[in-house]
């Protein structure tokens, strides 16, 4: 009986010492998981071929959990696109925004901003939520409702931010 009583007292002592340590570790984990990381930076200038258009600006991304498998957060982008052609073409800044959906997939969408006219500059500003990657392409082409296939799929995208 005495041996079992000693074991029970020893077990109680170990648990009483361990529980505060576990509680502290739990609160530390919670605090680090809820920490946010803000990324703010300038980007550009980036040019279309033959310097026919130029884009530059700033971005800010607030990542809620930088240690997440797919880090993402709301992004705000601002900048200017300038057309440098004397003909009828326009300068186009096309953003490819890859975002996190609730089901865990990473689709993308495009946003485009146009400046038409020699040395014409157009300012832009947009925000988007749950952004995982933000890319830019600068093109020079005739005014349309959307960027051409050549603009979207020719050349390389410039990575402005990626949540890795």
XYZ file of C-alpha atoms in Angstrom:
164
model
C 0.000 0.000 0.000
C 2.836 2.346 0.850
C 4.518 1.743 -2.525
C 1.375 2.581 -4.488
C 0.875 5.686 -2.364
C 4.463 6.827 -3.106
C 3.953 6.196 -6.847
C 0.696 8.168 -6.813
C 2.349 11.088 -5.011
C 5.289 11.013 -7.459
C 2.919 10.937 -10.444
C 0.960 13.864 -9.020
C 4.182 15.823 -8.536
C 5.290 15.162 -12.125
C 1.886 16.179 -13.514
C 1.707 19.334 -11.421
C 5.121 20.354 -12.754
C 4.278 19.403 -16.343
C 0.864 21.077 -16.634
C 2.130 24.685 -16.295
C 4.897 23.922 -18.820
C 2.331 22.505 -21.243
C 0.073 25.515 -20.737
C 3.001 27.850 -21.438
C 3.979 25.907 -24.574
C 0.374 25.983 -25.738
C 0.111 29.752 -25.327
C 3.470 30.221 -27.090
C 2.279 28.107 -30.023
C -0.973 30.058 -30.198
C 0.861 33.378 -30.090
C 3.253 32.408 -32.882
C 0.453 30.980 -35.027
C -1.509 34.216 -34.849
C 1.488 36.463 -35.588
C 1.239 38.412 -38.821
C 4.012 39.410 -41.177
C 3.617 42.509 -43.311
C 5.617 42.840 -46.511
C 5.820 46.296 -48.070
C 8.082 47.032 -51.014
C 8.514 49.014 -54.185
C 8.577 47.213 -57.527
C 9.767 48.181 -60.981
C 10.294 49.853 -63.206
C 9.439 47.033 -65.602
C 9.232 47.616 -69.344
C 7.435 46.256 -72.372
C 9.630 45.158 -75.266
C 11.668 48.009 -76.787
C 10.677 50.181 -73.766
C 7.294 50.958 -75.358
C 5.620 51.018 -71.916
C 6.778 51.221 -68.311
C 5.189 50.240 -64.983
C 6.349 50.840 -61.406
C 4.732 51.036 -57.992
C 4.394 49.674 -54.467
C 2.776 46.676 -52.836
C 1.859 45.531 -49.347
C 0.880 42.021 -48.272
C -0.241 41.153 -44.728
C 0.384 37.439 -44.209
C -1.697 36.125 -41.289
C 0.398 32.974 -40.741
C 3.845 32.998 -42.395
C 4.445 29.389 -41.301
C 1.310 28.087 -43.053
C 1.686 25.490 -45.794
C 0.360 28.068 -48.279
C 1.148 31.514 -46.804
C -1.266 34.135 -48.110
C -2.873 37.404 -47.132
C -4.619 40.520 -48.327
C -2.541 42.495 -50.826
C -2.701 46.137 -51.850
C -0.980 47.274 -55.047
C -0.579 50.797 -56.399
C 1.451 52.209 -59.232
C 1.563 53.843 -62.644
C 1.627 52.588 -66.215
C 3.119 54.879 -68.872
C 2.698 54.580 -72.644
C 5.852 55.559 -74.555
C 4.638 55.020 -78.126
C 3.708 57.694 -80.657
C 1.300 55.441 -82.544
C -2.107 54.094 -81.531
C -0.861 51.438 -79.154
C -1.263 51.572 -75.381
C 0.858 50.609 -72.420
C -0.718 47.757 -70.457
C 0.124 46.540 -66.940
C -1.321 43.060 -66.434
C -1.288 41.485 -62.983
C -1.707 37.745 -62.473
C -3.039 37.190 -58.958
C -2.865 33.641 -57.596
C -5.094 33.278 -54.553
C -6.089 30.605 -52.037
C -9.635 29.245 -52.240
C -11.448 27.638 -49.287
C -10.953 24.171 -50.811
C -7.151 24.686 -50.849
C -6.753 25.203 -54.613
C -4.707 28.063 -56.079
C -6.482 29.547 -59.131
C -5.441 32.860 -60.683
C -7.129 35.891 -62.198
C -5.922 38.884 -64.204
C -6.273 42.618 -63.601
C -5.153 45.016 -66.313
C -4.615 48.770 -66.475
C -4.194 50.753 -69.701
C -2.501 54.066 -70.576
C -3.050 55.244 -74.153
C -1.267 58.221 -75.714
C 2.338 59.333 -76.043
C 3.843 59.748 -72.535
C 0.369 59.296 -71.052
C 0.477 57.930 -67.486
C -2.355 56.241 -65.657
C -2.317 55.580 -61.904
C -3.936 52.443 -60.488
C -4.708 50.980 -57.078
C -6.316 47.676 -56.126
C -6.652 45.278 -53.212
C -7.283 41.550 -53.172
C -7.648 38.984 -50.386
C -5.842 35.688 -49.729
C -3.105 36.408 -52.287
C -0.435 33.700 -52.592
C 1.496 35.052 -55.607
C 1.493 38.352 -57.471
C 3.052 38.659 -60.944
C 3.266 41.450 -63.529
C 3.651 41.681 -67.265
C 4.014 44.984 -69.144
C 2.879 45.038 -72.769
C 2.306 47.521 -75.568
C -0.660 46.871 -77.858
C -3.784 48.350 -79.400
C -6.673 49.313 -77.124
C -9.045 46.392 -76.473
C -11.327 45.146 -73.757
C -8.683 42.674 -72.538
C -4.971 41.997 -73.083
C -4.153 39.813 -76.091
C -3.094 36.178 -75.908
C 0.361 37.321 -77.040
C 0.597 39.693 -74.086
C -0.637 37.108 -71.575
C 1.363 34.112 -72.777
C 4.399 35.520 -74.624
C 7.508 36.446 -72.659
C 7.918 36.071 -68.918
C 5.951 37.225 -65.920
C 7.829 39.259 -63.303
C 7.216 37.880 -59.808
C 6.454 40.787 -57.468
C 5.649 38.657 -54.410
C 5.205 34.983 -53.550
C 4.271 33.549 -50.166
C 7.061 30.985 -49.771
